[in-house]
Amino acid sequence: MSTGYPRFFIHKSIGALADAIIARYGSANQKAMLFPSTASAHRCRDFIKAKGEPSLTKDVEVIDLILDKGKESSEIVMKISPSISAVIYHSDLFPVAKQYWQHSGDGISSRRAEFCHSLFSDGKLVAAATPQPVIPQKKGPRRYQRGSIDLTSSPTDNKVSPERVKDAAEIQESTQFLEDRFGRNLDISFIDNAKVSLRRRIARSLTGEVNLATIESNSPENTSNSHGVTQDDVYLYPCGMNAIFSTHRMLLQSRGQLKSISFGFPYVDTLKILQKFGPGCIFYGHGSSEDLDDLEARLQAGERYLALFCEFPGNPLLKCPDLKRIRKLADTYDFAVVVDDTIGTSINVHVLPYADVVVSSLTKIFSGDCNVMGGSAILNPQGRYYESLKKAYEADQTNNNNYWAEDIIFMERNSRDFINRIKKINHTTEAICDLLRGHPLVKDVYYPKYSSTKQFYEDCRTPEGGYGGLLSFFFHKKEHAIAFYDRIETAKGPSLGTNFTLTSPYVLLAHYWELDWAGGFGVPPDLIRVSVGVEDTEELVSRFVVALKAAEGVDS
């Protein structure tokens, strides 16, 4: 594989900027890992020094590249004040640096890399503490160059011919279509308003369309939610894993160095974060009632923990933890509860009453278009740690305002219709589940509606909520799974929550080097995971019918 999911494969645009930085500041045996802030870069440096070969780590350094405002005239560029912090290290340490990149989600986005690469090449992005030689000036980043045709000129004006005015009008119309349809060419001057819009949408006080030109951060918020959350309780991150990583850091800062609890079979990097950063964790991979019995016995014996992290529902078996019981244990024995509702979504389930922090990957169904990443963390204003966590989050945002402006603009535009998309996806996913559950070759289907933990899901399901757009299943025979996967006419690859249906051999992708370990928690290696999109229900079901017939053909 030459490329892949952005935290597992470093985007080629990011790699190109890293190479350019090494060419100027490093040497032939060095690499650079790029971050949006000096704080995140220093965390990476510290991780490399702690985990890497000591003989190689002594020369690891951080170079902060900031905008030379004396060379930049664009008000927009000045407003977003782009910067890059590069961790320079020996190339043999790449596997260690890559661990930090993957687990933390702290790294820069490809849009930031492309934008900053242009500034770096023009000599406008310079080392913070080192005077730079003057480099011949070029125009600013292409995406902020204005069109050269003056549309205000009269067709009879000698400066612009009628043909050019017509061509320009057609270009403008085409550009407007792209902006409306795909969220491209958006006005980045609305970045502050876009942040407000996103936070209100996540807090559920904004549920419809919005005009970024009119929304204001200090305007009254329509608090239509019933749980007291406002935009000020919502924090934005460059990806979902970074929201989890940052939440773990904030808990360690505010509550002290205690082990955490990973409850239920987790998304791979959540467990890695809890194991590799801080004092470690205990892992309950089944997420069962028996696991809670064991945890309660530990707590009664005097063991104390930082927080319990869980998904609702879990990935890929779609089981749900007993949040009611977990909340009671947390209140009795003083630990925080962090719930990842990415798969359930806030439209289908309401988990905040049982959590101190709700984290989510906005990259998934919240965005849908699969062209931008993002994450969020919501603090429960009723939680016992609210005040201390609030102080920690606010201080962290000041030092780590890492979410790139262009990514925020894209995310805001993509998410405007996410409620309608979720309703459509809920309906189609149930139809596909019904088809699979009735087929004799299919051994089991995993979906919250049919799970042994359905009651726990129902405890949190919203009045109009469905059961989500993710399902997993496996066949009685591996050969059937192979035939089905080869024939199914959907996109194939990692991620979930895309507007197009996405099928993957999830366990082989996520746990290839630990299949026996995953199998020990009831996660079969031949499992097929499907993230359902917004295609026509009947048409999509028909594709599954065809693929099932291909599986049937294996035995004929």
Coordinates of C-alpha atoms in Angstrom, one line a residue:
M1 CA 0.0 0.0 0.0
S2 CA 1.4 3.4 -1.0
T3 CA -1.1 5.5 0.8
G4 CA -4.0 5.1 3.2
Y5 CA -5.8 6.6 6.2
P6 CA -4.1 9.9 7.2
R7 CA -3.0 8.8 10.6
F8 CA -1.6 5.5 9.4
F9 CA 0.0 6.9 6.2
I10 CA 1.7 10.3 6.1
H11 CA 0.1 12.2 3.3
K12 CA 2.4 12.9 0.3
S13 CA 1.8 16.7 0.7
I14 CA 3.0 16.5 4.3
G15 CA 6.0 14.4 3.2
A16 CA 7.0 16.9 0.6
L17 CA 7.0 19.7 3.1
A18 CA 9.0 17.6 5.6
D19 CA 11.6 16.9 2.9
A20 CA 11.9 20.6 2.1
I21 CA 12.4 21.4 5.7
I22 CA 15.1 18.7 6.1
A23 CA 16.8 20.0 2.9
R24 CA 17.1 23.5 4.5
Y25 CA 17.6 22.6 8.2
G26 CA 18.6 18.9 8.4
S27 CA 21.0 16.4 7.0
A28 CA 20.8 13.3 4.8
N29 CA 20.3 10.9 7.6
Q30 CA 17.4 12.9 9.2
K31 CA 13.6 13.1 8.8
A32 CA 11.0 15.6 10.0
M33 CA 7.6 15.0 11.6
L34 CA 5.4 18.0 11.3
F35 CA 3.0 19.5 13.9
P36 CA 0.7 22.5 14.1
S37 CA 2.1 23.9 17.4
T38 CA 5.3 23.8 19.4
A39 CA 3.6 22.2 22.3
S40 CA 2.5 19.2 20.2
A41 CA 6.0 19.0 18.6
H42 CA 7.6 18.9 22.1
R43 CA 5.3 16.1 23.1
C44 CA 6.5 14.1 20.1
R45 CA 10.1 14.9 20.9
D46 CA 9.7 13.7 24.5
F47 CA 8.0 10.5 23.2
I48 CA 10.8 9.8 20.9
K49 CA 13.4 10.4 23.6
A50 CA 11.5 8.1 26.0
K51 CA 10.9 5.2 23.5
G52 CA 13.8 5.4 21.0
E53 CA 17.3 4.1 21.0
P54 CA 19.3 6.3 23.4
S55 CA 22.3 6.6 21.1
L56 CA 20.0 8.1 18.4
T57 CA 17.7 10.4 20.5
K58 CA 20.3 12.9 21.8
D59 CA 20.1 15.0 18.7
V60 CA 16.3 15.2 18.4
E61 CA 15.3 18.8 18.1
V62 CA 12.3 21.0 17.4
I63 CA 12.3 23.9 14.8
D64 CA 9.3 26.3 14.9
L65 CA 8.5 27.9 11.6
I66 CA 6.3 31.0 11.8
L67 CA 5.0 33.6 9.4
D68 CA 7.3 36.5 8.6
K69 CA 4.7 39.2 8.7
G70 CA 7.0 41.7 7.2
K71 CA 6.9 39.7 3.9
E72 CA 3.1 39.0 3.9
S73 CA 0.4 41.4 2.9
S74 CA -2.7 39.2 2.7
E75 CA -5.1 40.1 5.6
I76 CA -6.5 36.6 5.5
V77 CA -3.1 34.9 5.8
M78 CA -2.2 37.3 8.6
K79 CA -5.5 36.4 10.3
I80 CA -4.9 32.7 10.4
S81 CA -1.1 33.2 11.1
P82 CA 0.0 29.8 9.8
S83 CA 2.9 28.0 11.5
I84 CA 4.6 24.6 11.5
S85 CA 6.7 23.0 14.2
A86 CA 9.1 20.3 12.9
V87 CA 10.6 17.5 15.0
I88 CA 14.0 16.7 13.4
Y89 CA 15.3 13.2 14.2
H90 CA 17.5 10.4 12.9
S91 CA 15.8 8.5 10.2
D92 CA 16.2 5.2 12.1
L93 CA 13.8 6.6 14.7
F94 CA 10.9 6.9 12.2
P95 CA 9.0 3.9 13.5
V96 CA 8.9 5.6 17.0
A97 CA 8.0 9.0 15.6
K98 CA 5.3 7.3 13.5
Q99 CA 3.8 5.8 16.7
Y100 CA 3.3 9.2 18.2
W101 CA 1.8 10.5 14.9
Q102 CA -0.7 7.7 14.6
H103 CA -1.8 7.4 18.2
S104 CA -2.0 11.1 19.1
G105 CA -3.6 12.6 16.0
D106 CA -1.5 15.7 16.8
G107 CA 0.0 15.9 13.3
I108 CA -0.7 18.5 10.6
S109 CA -3.3 18.1 7.9
S110 CA -2.6 17.9 4.2
R111 CA -4.3 21.3 3.6
R112 CA -2.1 23.0 6.2
A113 CA 1.0 21.3 4.6
E114 CA 0.1 22.5 1.1
F115 CA -0.6 26.0 2.3
C116 CA 2.6 26.3 4.5
H117 CA 4.8 24.7 1.8
S118 CA 3.9 27.6 -0.5
L119 CA 4.8 30.1 2.2
F120 CA 8.0 28.2 3.0
S121 CA 9.1 28.1 -0.6
D122 CA 8.5 31.9 -0.8
G123 CA 10.6 32.6 2.3
K124 CA 7.5 33.8 4.3
L125 CA 7.6 30.9 6.8
V126 CA 10.8 31.2 8.7
A127 CA 12.5 29.7 11.8
A128 CA 11.3 31.6 14.9
A129 CA 14.8 32.1 16.3
T130 CA 17.0 32.2 13.2
P131 CA 17.2 35.1 10.7
Q132 CA 16.6 33.8 7.2
P133 CA 18.1 34.8 3.9
V134 CA 15.9 36.8 1.6
I135 CA 14.3 34.5 -1.0
P136 CA 12.8 35.9 -4.2
Q137 CA 9.2 36.7 -3.7
K138 CA 6.4 34.9 -5.4
K139 CA 2.6 35.3 -5.2
G140 CA 0.8 34.1 -2.1
P141 CA -0.8 30.6 -2.0
R142 CA -2.8 30.1 -5.1
R143 CA -6.1 29.4 -3.3
Y144 CA -6.1 33.1 -2.1
Q145 CA -5.3 34.7 -5.5
R146 CA -8.2 36.7 -6.8
G147 CA -9.4 36.3 -10.4
S148 CA -7.8 38.7 -12.9
I149 CA -11.0 39.6 -14.8
D150 CA -12.8 42.7 -13.7
L151 CA -16.5 41.7 -13.8
T152 CA -17.6 45.3 -13.0
S153 CA -16.3 46.6 -16.3
S154 CA -18.9 47.3 -19.0
P155 CA -18.9 45.0 -22.0
T156 CA -18.2 48.0 -24.2
D157 CA -15.2 48.9 -22.0
N158 CA -12.0 48.6 -24.1
K159 CA -10.3 46.8 -21.2
V160 CA -12.5 43.7 -21.3
S161 CA -14.2 42.2 -24.3
P162 CA -17.8 40.9 -24.2
E163 CA -16.5 37.4 -24.8
R164 CA -14.2 37.6 -21.8
V165 CA -17.0 38.9 -19.6
K166 CA -19.2 36.0 -20.7
D167 CA -16.4 33.5 -20.0
A168 CA -15.8 35.0 -16.6
A169 CA -19.5 34.8 -15.8
E170 CA -19.6 31.2 -16.7
I171 CA -16.5 30.5 -14.6
Q172 CA -18.1 32.3 -11.7
E173 CA -21.3 30.3 -12.0
S174 CA -19.3 27.1 -12.2
T175 CA -17.2 28.1 -9.1
Q176 CA -20.4 28.9 -7.2
F177 CA -21.8 25.4 -8.1
L178 CA -18.6 23.7 -6.8
E179 CA -18.7 25.8 -3.6
D180 CA -22.4 24.9 -3.0
R181 CA -22.0 21.2 -3.9
F182 CA -18.6 20.3 -2.5
G183 CA -17.7 23.1 -0.1
R184 CA -14.7 24.2 -2.2
N185 CA -13.5 27.8 -2.6
L186 CA -15.1 28.8 0.7
D187 CA -14.3 32.2 2.2
I188 CA -11.8 31.6 4.9
S189 CA -12.4 35.0 6.4
F190 CA -15.5 33.4 8.1
I191 CA -13.2 31.1 10.1
D192 CA -14.4 32.5 13.5
N193 CA -18.0 32.2 12.5
A194 CA -17.5 28.7 11.2
K195 CA -16.1 27.6 14.6
V196 CA -19.1 29.1 16.3
S197 CA -21.4 27.3 13.9
L198 CA -19.6 23.9 14.4
R199 CA -19.7 24.2 18.2
R200 CA -23.4 25.1 18.2
R201 CA -24.2 22.2 15.8
I202 CA -22.4 19.8 18.0
A203 CA -24.1 21.1 21.1
R204 CA -27.4 20.6 19.3
S205 CA -28.4 24.3 19.6
L206 CA -28.0 24.7 15.8
T207 CA -29.8 22.1 13.7
G208 CA -30.5 23.8 10.4
E209 CA -28.8 25.9 7.7
V210 CA -26.6 28.8 8.7
N211 CA -25.3 31.9 7.0
L212 CA -21.7 32.3 8.1
A213 CA -21.8 36.0 7.1
T214 CA -24.4 36.7 9.8
I215 CA -23.7 34.3 12.7
E216 CA -21.7 35.9 15.5
S217 CA -19.8 34.4 18.4
N218 CA -21.4 36.8 20.9
S219 CA -25.0 36.5 19.5
P220 CA -27.5 34.7 21.8
E221 CA -27.4 31.0 21.4
N222 CA -30.6 29.1 20.8
T223 CA -30.2 26.4 23.5
S224 CA -32.7 24.0 22.2
N225 CA -30.9 21.1 23.9
S226 CA -32.2 19.8 27.2
H227 CA -28.9 19.1 28.9
G228 CA -27.5 22.5 29.4
V229 CA -24.6 22.2 27.0
T230 CA -23.6 25.4 25.1
Q231 CA -20.9 26.1 22.5
D232 CA -18.5 26.9 25.3
D233 CA -18.6 23.3 26.4
V234 CA -17.5 22.0 23.0
Y235 CA -13.9 21.8 21.9
L236 CA -12.6 21.2 18.4
Y237 CA -9.7 19.0 17.4
P238 CA -8.0 18.1 14.1
C239 CA -9.3 14.5 14.3
G240 CA -11.3 12.2 16.6
M241 CA -8.2 10.4 18.0
N242 CA -6.7 13.8 18.9
A243 CA -9.9 14.5 20.9
I244 CA -9.4 11.3 22.8
F245 CA -5.7 11.9 23.3
S246 CA -6.2 15.4 24.5
T247 CA -9.0 14.4 26.9
H248 CA -6.7 11.8 28.4
R249 CA -4.0 14.5 28.9
M250 CA -6.5 16.9 30.4
L251 CA -7.7 14.2 32.9
L252 CA -4.1 13.4 33.9
Q253 CA -3.4 17.1 34.4
S254 CA -6.5 17.8 36.4
R255 CA -6.8 14.5 38.4
G256 CA -3.3 13.2 38.7
Q257 CA -1.3 10.2 37.5
L258 CA -3.7 7.3 37.7
K259 CA -4.3 4.3 35.5
S260 CA -7.4 4.3 33.3
I261 CA -9.9 1.6 32.3
S262 CA -10.4 0.6 28.7
F263 CA -13.9 -1.0 28.6
G264 CA -15.1 -3.0 25.6
F265 CA -13.2 -4.0 22.5
P266 CA -11.8 -0.7 21.4
Y267 CA -10.7 1.2 18.3
V268 CA -7.1 0.3 18.1
D269 CA -5.5 3.6 18.9
T270 CA -7.7 4.4 21.9
L271 CA -6.2 1.4 23.8
K272 CA -2.7 2.3 22.6
I273 CA -3.0 5.9 24.0
L274 CA -4.1 4.6 27.4
Q275 CA -1.3 2.0 27.4
K276 CA 1.6 4.2 26.2
F277 CA 0.9 7.6 27.6
G278 CA 0.8 8.0 31.4
P279 CA 0.6 5.2 34.0
G280 CA -1.2 2.7 31.7
C281 CA -4.6 1.0 31.9
I282 CA -6.5 -2.1 32.6
F283 CA -8.3 -3.6 29.7
Y284 CA -11.7 -5.3 29.7
G285 CA -12.0 -6.4 26.1
H286 CA -15.4 -8.1 26.4
G287 CA -17.2 -5.1 28.0
S288 CA -19.5 -7.5 29.7
S289 CA -21.4 -7.6 33.0
E290 CA -18.8 -10.0 34.3
D291 CA -16.1 -7.4 33.5
L292 CA -18.0 -4.8 35.5
D293 CA -18.3 -7.3 38.4
D294 CA -14.5 -7.6 38.3
L295 CA -14.0 -3.9 38.1
E296 CA -16.4 -3.4 41.0
A297 CA -14.4 -5.9 43.1
R298 CA -11.2 -4.0 42.3
L299 CA -12.8 -0.7 43.4
Q300 CA -14.2 -2.2 46.6
A301 CA -10.7 -3.5 47.3
G302 CA -9.3 0.1 47.2
E303 CA -8.0 0.4 43.6
R304 CA -8.5 3.9 42.2
Y305 CA -8.6 4.9 38.5
L306 CA -8.4 8.1 36.4
A307 CA -11.2 7.4 34.0
L308 CA -13.1 4.7 32.1
F309 CA -13.0 5.0 28.3
C310 CA -15.6 3.2 26.2
E311 CA -17.4 3.4 22.8
F312 CA -21.1 3.5 22.3
P313 CA -21.7 1.3 20.5
G314 CA -18.3 -0.5 20.1
N315 CA -16.4 -1.1 16.9
P316 CA -16.7 -3.6 15.2
L317 CA -19.1 -5.8 17.2
L318 CA -21.6 -2.9 17.9
K319 CA -22.1 -4.0 21.5
C320 CA -23.0 -1.3 24.1
P321 CA -21.6 -1.0 27.6
D322 CA -24.0 -0.6 30.5
L323 CA -23.6 3.1 31.0
K324 CA -26.1 3.3 33.8
R325 CA -24.1 0.9 36.0
I326 CA -20.8 2.5 34.9
R327 CA -22.1 5.9 36.0
K328 CA -23.1 4.5 39.4
L329 CA -19.7 3.0 39.9
A330 CA -18.0 6.3 38.8
D331 CA -20.0 8.3 41.2
T332 CA -19.3 5.9 44.1
Y333 CA -15.6 5.4 43.5
D334 CA -14.6 8.7 42.0
F335 CA -13.4 8.2 38.4
A336 CA -14.4 10.0 35.2
V337 CA -16.3 8.4 32.3
V338 CA -15.4 9.2 28.7
V339 CA -17.7 8.0 26.0
D340 CA -17.0 7.9 22.3
D341 CA -20.3 8.2 20.5
T342 CA -18.9 8.4 16.9
I343 CA -20.8 5.3 15.7
G344 CA -24.0 6.0 17.6
T345 CA -24.0 9.7 16.8
S346 CA -25.7 12.3 18.9
I347 CA -28.8 12.1 16.8
N348 CA -29.4 8.5 17.6
V349 CA -28.1 8.3 21.2
H350 CA -27.8 10.7 24.1
V351 CA -24.9 9.5 26.3
L352 CA -24.0 12.8 28.0
P353 CA -26.0 12.1 31.2
Y354 CA -23.7 9.2 31.9
A355 CA -20.4 10.8 30.8
D356 CA -18.1 13.5 32.0
V357 CA -16.7 13.9 28.5
V358 CA -18.2 12.8 25.2
V359 CA -15.7 12.5 22.4
S360 CA -16.5 12.0 18.7
S361 CA -14.7 11.7 15.3
L362 CA -16.3 14.4 13.1
T363 CA -14.4 12.9 10.2
K364 CA -17.0 10.2 10.0
I365 CA -20.8 10.7 9.5
F366 CA -20.8 14.3 10.8
S367 CA -18.8 15.3 7.8
G368 CA -19.8 12.5 5.4
D369 CA -17.9 13.8 2.4
C370 CA -14.7 12.0 3.3
N371 CA -12.6 15.1 2.4
V372 CA -11.7 16.5 5.8
M373 CA -10.9 15.3 9.3
G374 CA -12.0 16.6 12.7
G375 CA -12.9 15.7 16.3
S376 CA -14.8 17.1 19.2
A377 CA -15.0 16.8 23.0
I378 CA -18.1 17.9 25.0
L379 CA -17.8 18.6 28.7
N380 CA -20.8 17.7 30.8
P381 CA -21.7 20.8 32.7
Q382 CA -23.3 18.6 35.4
G383 CA -20.2 16.5 35.8
R384 CA -18.3 16.5 39.1
Y385 CA -15.0 17.3 37.3
Y386 CA -16.5 20.0 35.1
E387 CA -14.7 23.0 36.7
S388 CA -11.2 21.5 36.8
L389 CA -11.5 20.0 33.4
K390 CA -12.8 23.3 32.0
K391 CA -9.7 25.1 33.2
A392 CA -7.4 22.4 31.7
Y393 CA -9.2 22.4 28.4
E394 CA -9.1 26.2 28.1
A395 CA -5.4 26.4 28.9
D396 CA -4.7 23.6 26.4
Q397 CA -6.7 25.3 23.6
T398 CA -4.6 28.4 24.2
N399 CA -1.4 26.4 23.6
N400 CA -2.7 23.9 21.1
N401 CA -5.2 25.6 18.8
N402 CA -4.3 22.9 16.2
Y403 CA -7.4 22.7 14.0
W404 CA -6.5 24.2 10.7
A405 CA -8.7 27.0 9.4
E406 CA -9.4 25.5 6.0
D407 CA -10.4 22.2 7.5
I408 CA -12.8 24.0 9.9
I409 CA -14.4 25.7 6.9
F410 CA -14.9 22.4 5.0
M411 CA -16.2 20.6 8.1
E412 CA -18.8 23.3 8.8
R413 CA -20.1 23.2 5.2
N414 CA -20.1 19.3 5.1
S415 CA -22.0 19.0 8.4
R416 CA -25.0 21.2 7.6
D417 CA -27.2 18.3 6.5
F418 CA -25.9 15.5 8.8
I419 CA -29.2 15.0 10.6
N420 CA -31.0 14.2 7.3
R421 CA -28.2 11.9 6.2
I422 CA -28.3 10.0 9.5
K423 CA -32.0 9.4 9.2
K424 CA -31.6 8.1 5.6
I425 CA -28.6 5.9 6.6
N426 CA -30.5 4.4 9.7
H427 CA -33.3 3.3 7.4
T428 CA -31.1 1.7 4.8
T429 CA -28.8 -0.1 7.3
E430 CA -31.8 -1.8 8.9
A431 CA -32.9 -3.0 5.4
I432 CA -29.5 -4.5 4.7
C433 CA -29.4 -6.1 8.2
D434 CA -32.7 -7.8 7.6
L435 CA -31.4 -9.2 4.3
L436 CA -28.2 -10.6 5.9
R437 CA -30.0 -12.0 8.9
G438 CA -32.3 -14.0 6.7
H439 CA -29.6 -15.6 4.6
P440 CA -28.5 -19.2 5.4
L441 CA -24.8 -18.6 4.6
V442 CA -24.5 -15.7 7.1
K443 CA -23.5 -17.0 10.6
D444 CA -24.0 -13.8 12.6
V445 CA -24.9 -10.1 12.1
Y446 CA -23.7 -7.5 14.6
Y447 CA -26.0 -4.4 14.9
P448 CA -27.2 -2.6 18.0
K449 CA -30.9 -3.4 17.2
Y450 CA -30.2 -7.2 17.4
S451 CA -27.4 -7.2 19.9
S452 CA -27.4 -8.9 23.3
T453 CA -26.8 -5.5 24.7
K454 CA -29.8 -3.9 22.9
Q455 CA -31.3 -2.7 26.2
F456 CA -28.2 -0.7 27.0
Y457 CA -28.6 1.0 23.6
E458 CA -32.3 1.6 24.3
D459 CA -31.4 3.3 27.6
C460 CA -29.7 6.0 25.6
R461 CA -31.6 6.1 22.3
T462 CA -33.2 9.4 21.5
P463 CA -37.0 9.6 20.9
E464 CA -36.5 9.6 17.1
G465 CA -33.1 7.9 17.0
G466 CA -32.3 4.8 14.9
Y467 CA -29.5 2.3 15.3
G468 CA -26.8 3.8 13.1
G469 CA -25.1 3.2 9.9
L470 CA -22.5 0.6 10.8
L471 CA -22.9 -3.2 10.8
S472 CA -20.6 -6.2 10.8
F473 CA -21.2 -9.8 9.9
F474 CA -19.4 -13.1 9.0
F475 CA -20.2 -16.2 7.1
H476 CA -20.1 -19.8 8.1
K477 CA -17.2 -20.4 5.7
K478 CA -14.2 -18.1 4.9
E479 CA -14.7 -18.9 1.1
H480 CA -18.2 -17.4 1.3
A481 CA -16.7 -14.2 2.8
I482 CA -14.1 -13.9 0.1
A483 CA -16.6 -14.4 -2.7
F484 CA -19.0 -11.9 -1.2
Y485 CA -16.2 -9.3 -0.7
D486 CA -14.9 -9.7 -4.2
R487 CA -18.3 -9.2 -5.7
I488 CA -19.9 -6.5 -3.6
E489 CA -20.1 -3.3 -5.6
T490 CA -19.2 -0.7 -3.0
A491 CA -16.1 1.3 -2.2
K492 CA -13.6 -0.8 -0.2
G493 CA -11.2 0.5 2.4
P494 CA -10.8 1.9 6.0
S495 CA -12.9 4.5 7.8
L496 CA -16.7 4.7 8.2
G497 CA -19.5 7.2 8.1
T498 CA -18.9 8.2 4.5
N499 CA -21.8 9.3 2.3
F500 CA -20.9 6.3 0.0
T501 CA -21.2 2.8 1.3
L502 CA -17.8 1.4 2.4
T503 CA -17.0 -2.3 2.9
S504 CA -13.9 -3.5 4.6
P505 CA -12.3 -6.7 6.1
Y506 CA -12.0 -4.7 9.2
V507 CA -10.1 -7.1 11.5
L508 CA -7.5 -7.9 8.8
L509 CA -6.9 -4.1 8.4
A510 CA -6.9 -3.0 12.0
H511 CA -5.5 -6.1 13.7
Y512 CA -3.4 -8.0 11.1
W513 CA -0.5 -8.6 13.5
E514 CA -2.7 -9.6 16.4
L515 CA -5.5 -11.7 14.9
D516 CA -5.3 -14.3 17.7
W517 CA -5.6 -11.6 20.3
A518 CA -8.7 -10.1 18.6
G519 CA -10.2 -13.6 18.3
G520 CA -9.8 -14.0 22.0
F521 CA -12.4 -11.3 22.5
G522 CA -14.8 -12.8 20.0
V523 CA -13.8 -10.7 17.0
P524 CA -13.4 -13.2 14.1
P525 CA -10.7 -12.5 11.4
D526 CA -13.1 -13.0 8.5
L527 CA -15.5 -10.4 9.8
I528 CA -16.8 -8.0 7.1
R529 CA -17.7 -4.5 8.3
V530 CA -20.1 -2.3 6.3
S531 CA -20.5 1.5 6.7
V532 CA -23.8 2.3 4.9
G533 CA -24.1 5.5 2.8
V534 CA -26.9 7.6 1.5
E535 CA -27.5 5.7 -1.7
D536 CA -31.0 4.7 -2.7
T537 CA -32.1 1.9 -0.3
E538 CA -33.5 -0.5 -2.9
E539 CA -30.6 -0.1 -5.2
L540 CA -28.1 -0.7 -2.4
V541 CA -29.9 -3.7 -1.1
S542 CA -29.9 -5.1 -4.7
R543 CA -26.1 -4.9 -4.7
F544 CA -26.0 -7.1 -1.5
V545 CA -28.3 -9.6 -3.1
V546 CA -26.0 -9.9 -6.1
A547 CA -22.9 -10.4 -3.8
L548 CA -24.7 -13.0 -1.7
K549 CA -25.5 -14.9 -4.9
A550 CA -21.8 -14.9 -5.6
A551 CA -21.2 -16.4 -2.2
E552 CA -23.8 -19.1 -2.9
G553 CA -21.9 -19.9 -6.1
V554 CA -18.9 -21.1 -4.1
D555 CA -20.7 -24.4 -3.2
S556 CA -22.3 -25.0 -6.6

